[in-house]
């Protein structure tokens, strides 16, 4: 289109609200009731050192591009080499950072229609005061403007935490993590936020993973328990859960290729455990053990009260050459079909009505929303349908989620919003997007005369406050 | 929200119609054309004794809560024990009934966004004249008001049948049922309705079911045929179908975990039958026999004209502890993925173009609507896509159904609405909901200039009259 | 409805645009930007002889009904025998043609809500000036009117090609085809269009197909290469691809029951090839060979630059009696569930980032749009999501496509519209439908303030020009 001149970047106050004027009016009132409510973030991937150290973000590329696979994947699909985006290269030089930023701005049109575009625009406009649409023509000016702000103390992580109205931020941590960062933060009298860990034991539950014997040995060291046999292994896991609880943890997080939960007898579990330690477990045995351990995790949650969250059904590191060069989380984890009705049945038959046990199930296969998850959550008091996750964390998908789930399970059987991000500055935009979408969903129910506006407003408020607090025991 | 004061319960005349004013105007006219049309109920679970005996409903809890797993399941998910809802306890004492009713009213918010809420509100307001929203504060007053009405003869089942404008009500009956209730009703000169049975042989077609040899023995007794061998078994089934036809039956109903229809040779079928009678059939043989018998049922339908309806793909009694304590139909039947293209191929290759044969296929896995059922119904004259069923019997799901099916198979290849309920008083609200949704769907086609309004009105009328009458041969 | 009098057939200029007036205004402007853009048809089934010979279409039935399984299938489902529609009978007599046409008009209501109705109305009104809705009452008059036009030179194929503003028309051709029709057209100085072949090798890649040894022998003859061993077979395929490229081909097309691409070692491939030639390959070996060959096709595309298009997941000729009587493509190809994440992984790990390699993936199982195809296309530069195909080539399905794909992969990772038709006169209506739907989708993004109108207009134009030209290398 020739040389592009600068175009205004402005966030319209009614963005994402329904188009029909009467419904938009209702939605606007519902959104107003939650717009400024504190942000509860029950699951995510922000590094606690970010808030402990409170160092300035180094540059716009490191803040918005290089570590965020939501952003780099579409640029890669459009032909940009991940190396040119700084992936896998450690800190960027000032020149490299500016070049990465220019690549983002030049490829701005590829993000049309995506939530990445929505989040980035909201971050640039609301946090950094940017008023021009990113493009080749405006890249340098925006880079300079954001860079200047980043040197200001008001843009350090702790200041942003307060400005974002974050009430609690849950990180995802390895069971062997000493949680020193969480402890130091909690002990810091100048810090008034709440950053707590979630217990993420996947690597220790999958004997098929390379290096698994070493992992469970490390687990034993961390727990002060001999993991040379199966009872010791269970004890070590229970120990580490207790350690996490002592550091504020309220939940565990699990992500396996499938959701099966078939229990093994203790002798069989112990036998496979020994074989796996010796590197002699068959692939089938390794899978059987992992499935068994998911039910064991539920048993431990009944004991210690940790909420169990499940994010299955993703083929990790789909493109091996990229994985080998750049490592995991580089944009090529691809969803697969998932099944819950039969898979979770053993677990739910044991613990599905256990008082106080909470299992929150997320999916990237949306076919299970109406078919399996809503019916399960509509009967089992323990099971909650997790809000749309990852690829589905976007306006149309979130509307499909509400349409698919609410008619069977209402609103109270859903988890409330989960931002699930490592991009700290995107947290407010992600929650805001969700609040706008839910306001629209509820407004349509009001316009349909299926819900009165007072109830819709109550529901909107519940979904961002009572509901996540209760479901995640925060 | 503190003590709740009473809030008005009022049904808006435009509820569920599209929000856009111009489309709503069209939809209102289309809905007006069908609003008062008689109700055709080709599949459901009302007990014929209800209309034969014509006793008053005992109390609001027994009418609206205890026997209806649509209602009890969400209360259970919200932490209410099924025992506290009177499930599995026989008749409720007056005190118990009032307590159950209070539980429903106190938990009213959990039904927000569900069709259960829509149905209950319509029943309370339209049938019983309730004008306040159920809540802890209003529970007793509503209980008293409904109870008073129930003592009035105008609220006995036969009076309601007439008031509901029911034209025909199909019940679901066991093949060994003597259909005495249906016969007595038909013979009653004071009764002017039509209540006919459907033939539901699942239990007799699944050798894997506990007690199957006894079941087929009972079948033999009922039919006056020795079911000691396979030909006798087939004859007994054909006999009982004839008996049902003589009592007005127009259809059979089938629900198995999958929809496969692979036929066996007669010798192999006879061999498995003998083995199964002796308790010696393998699980695989039992499944093979059940699949074979589905095609045999189609063959018999070609002979005797009974419409065949298929409701597969549900894992029954998912939570064994609840099943053991309270029995079946207690809210934890959970859908599973289903497949029709390959599964129905043997049956359709034999009978898919047989003159007059009708196969109506329902699903709780909505992924098959556009992928399998609409393409099948768009070619095979025998196959009709059943309207949204069970978990999908709700406004948004019904709209998804029309969007997924109409573009491939139009409207004439669908079944018309099926209420599938045991909750007698919910029948008008269920049909009304469906009529409103279809009016909206058709209005959108008119607003899109894809259909003229005269055609849309014809289609709306067809869908509630000609279409179900023709598809179910009523 | 008694005797039907003639009703007006008129195409509203705003058909298919969003109903909400403000959104419709935006959509109208976006549609105006693309309404008259040339038609790019990168995949279809028009016979090149149609344009080479430029003979008049014989009659309305042959033009609109008999060869088009989109039309005949719904008539068949409504009880019309395919024989009565002229299927499988060669040229129709004038009387027979008129009878077929009457059947279409009498059954006009069964097409309500389908795109077939939309296309036919657009063709009748826009191309042939028909002003009355088809019905029993108007059948003969419309037949006469269309027949009269067909005798006019302005309605011969080449004149229509120009009138339709077709820029390029891709046909689908057998690898052994000598492409004489394409060559003659290209050499014709009086012809100013562009008709190029696509290479469709399915029959040569599936050893399980009856007559496969003969097919590969024919391939060898066509290529002038001995296909008696595996290297010769590969060489023959590469030769024929070169031959197609020399005749203008830019793409290959592949349709198998599944999308797996597991490569075999060369020795194993050669061994199965020999066995298959001898009729001694097992069914599993035949499947393994076919899957291997899909990856080989990708390898050849990396070499010779042909775009690879994939249309899997259809059970062909579902109803064997119809297939045996009338042959293939008679309306009973039925979709099945498909899987891409694991299936395409071997191919994508080898060639997914190969410079210039393009793989366009189409599906009739819409569940993979958000779950698999958008995530894959959102990372791999080689993979594009094909536009909605076959049963999904309709307004609501196309909207679902954009909603499911755009939030993960934007617009630039999709293929642009593909009409995939053998019904030459339906091409403009199909493209027009798609342009209207995309205008509506983009208008909703503008109304949501997610996209500015200048960007939406750019995107609309890209989707009908830059995008298909680039993706299909036209």
mmCIF file of C-alpha atoms in Angstrom, chain B residues 199 201 204-205 230-231 233-235 237-238 241 252 254 256 260-267 269-270 273 288-306 308 346-348 350-351 357:
data_model
loop_
_atom_site.group_PDB
_atom_site.id
_atom_site.type_symbol
_atom_site.label_atom_id
_atom_site.label_comp_id
_atom_site.label_asym_id
_atom_site.label_seq_id
_atom_site.Cartn_x
_atom_site.Cartn_y
_atom_site.Cartn_z
ATOM 1 C CA UNK B 199 -41.009 -50.150 21.683
ATOM 2 C CA UNK B 201 -35.887 -53.216 23.421
ATOM 3 C CA UNK B 204 -33.131 -57.549 25.291
ATOM 4 C CA UNK B 205 -30.509 -56.752 22.662
ATOM 5 C CA UNK B 230 -32.177 -67.626 18.102
ATOM 6 C CA UNK B 231 -35.100 -68.025 15.669
ATOM 7 C CA UNK B 233 -35.857 -64.953 19.992
ATOM 8 C CA UNK B 234 -36.330 -63.136 16.678
ATOM 9 C CA UNK B 235 -39.892 -64.343 16.495
ATOM 10 C CA UNK B 237 -39.291 -59.697 19.197
ATOM 11 C CA UNK B 238 -41.409 -59.559 16.041
ATOM 12 C CA UNK B 241 -43.552 -55.390 17.977
ATOM 13 C CA UNK B 252 -39.073 -48.184 18.321
ATOM 14 C CA UNK B 254 -32.733 -47.659 20.747
ATOM 15 C CA UNK B 256 -26.550 -48.233 22.925
ATOM 16 C CA UNK B 260 -22.430 -49.819 14.862
ATOM 17 C CA UNK B 261 -24.701 -52.073 12.853
ATOM 18 C CA UNK B 262 -22.445 -54.818 11.480
ATOM 19 C CA UNK B 263 -24.615 -57.815 10.616
ATOM 20 C CA UNK B 264 -23.673 -61.380 11.482
ATOM 21 C CA UNK B 265 -24.537 -64.427 9.435
ATOM 22 C CA UNK B 266 -27.553 -66.282 10.864
ATOM 23 C CA UNK B 267 -25.439 -69.218 12.009
ATOM 24 C CA UNK B 269 -25.773 -64.980 15.403
ATOM 25 C CA UNK B 270 -27.413 -68.205 16.543
ATOM 26 C CA UNK B 273 -27.110 -66.324 21.141
ATOM 27 C CA UNK B 288 -21.103 -58.093 18.039
ATOM 28 C CA UNK B 289 -24.524 -59.533 18.778
ATOM 29 C CA UNK B 290 -25.914 -56.193 19.920
ATOM 30 C CA UNK B 291 -24.635 -54.477 16.778
ATOM 31 C CA UNK B 292 -26.098 -57.223 14.628
ATOM 32 C CA UNK B 293 -29.454 -56.874 16.337
ATOM 33 C CA UNK B 294 -29.644 -53.169 15.532
ATOM 34 C CA UNK B 295 -29.630 -54.082 11.855
ATOM 35 C CA UNK B 296 -32.191 -56.803 12.567
ATOM 36 C CA UNK B 297 -34.398 -54.156 14.149
ATOM 37 C CA UNK B 298 -34.111 -52.157 10.930
ATOM 38 C CA UNK B 299 -35.081 -55.222 8.935
ATOM 39 C CA UNK B 300 -38.159 -55.687 11.123
ATOM 40 C CA UNK B 301 -39.012 -51.992 10.691
ATOM 41 C CA UNK B 302 -38.966 -52.497 6.932
ATOM 42 C CA UNK B 303 -41.419 -55.343 7.493
ATOM 43 C CA UNK B 304 -43.782 -53.815 10.033
ATOM 44 C CA UNK B 305 -43.370 -50.101 9.389
ATOM 45 C CA UNK B 306 -42.261 -48.997 12.850
ATOM 46 C CA UNK B 308 -36.667 -46.574 14.249
ATOM 47 C CA UNK B 346 -24.064 -51.700 6.924
ATOM 48 C CA UNK B 347 -27.617 -50.860 7.961
ATOM 49 C CA UNK B 348 -27.954 -48.090 5.377
ATOM 50 C CA UNK B 350 -29.249 -52.713 3.254
ATOM 51 C CA UNK B 351 -32.204 -50.538 4.139
ATOM 52 C CA UNK B 357 -38.306 -47.086 6.260
#
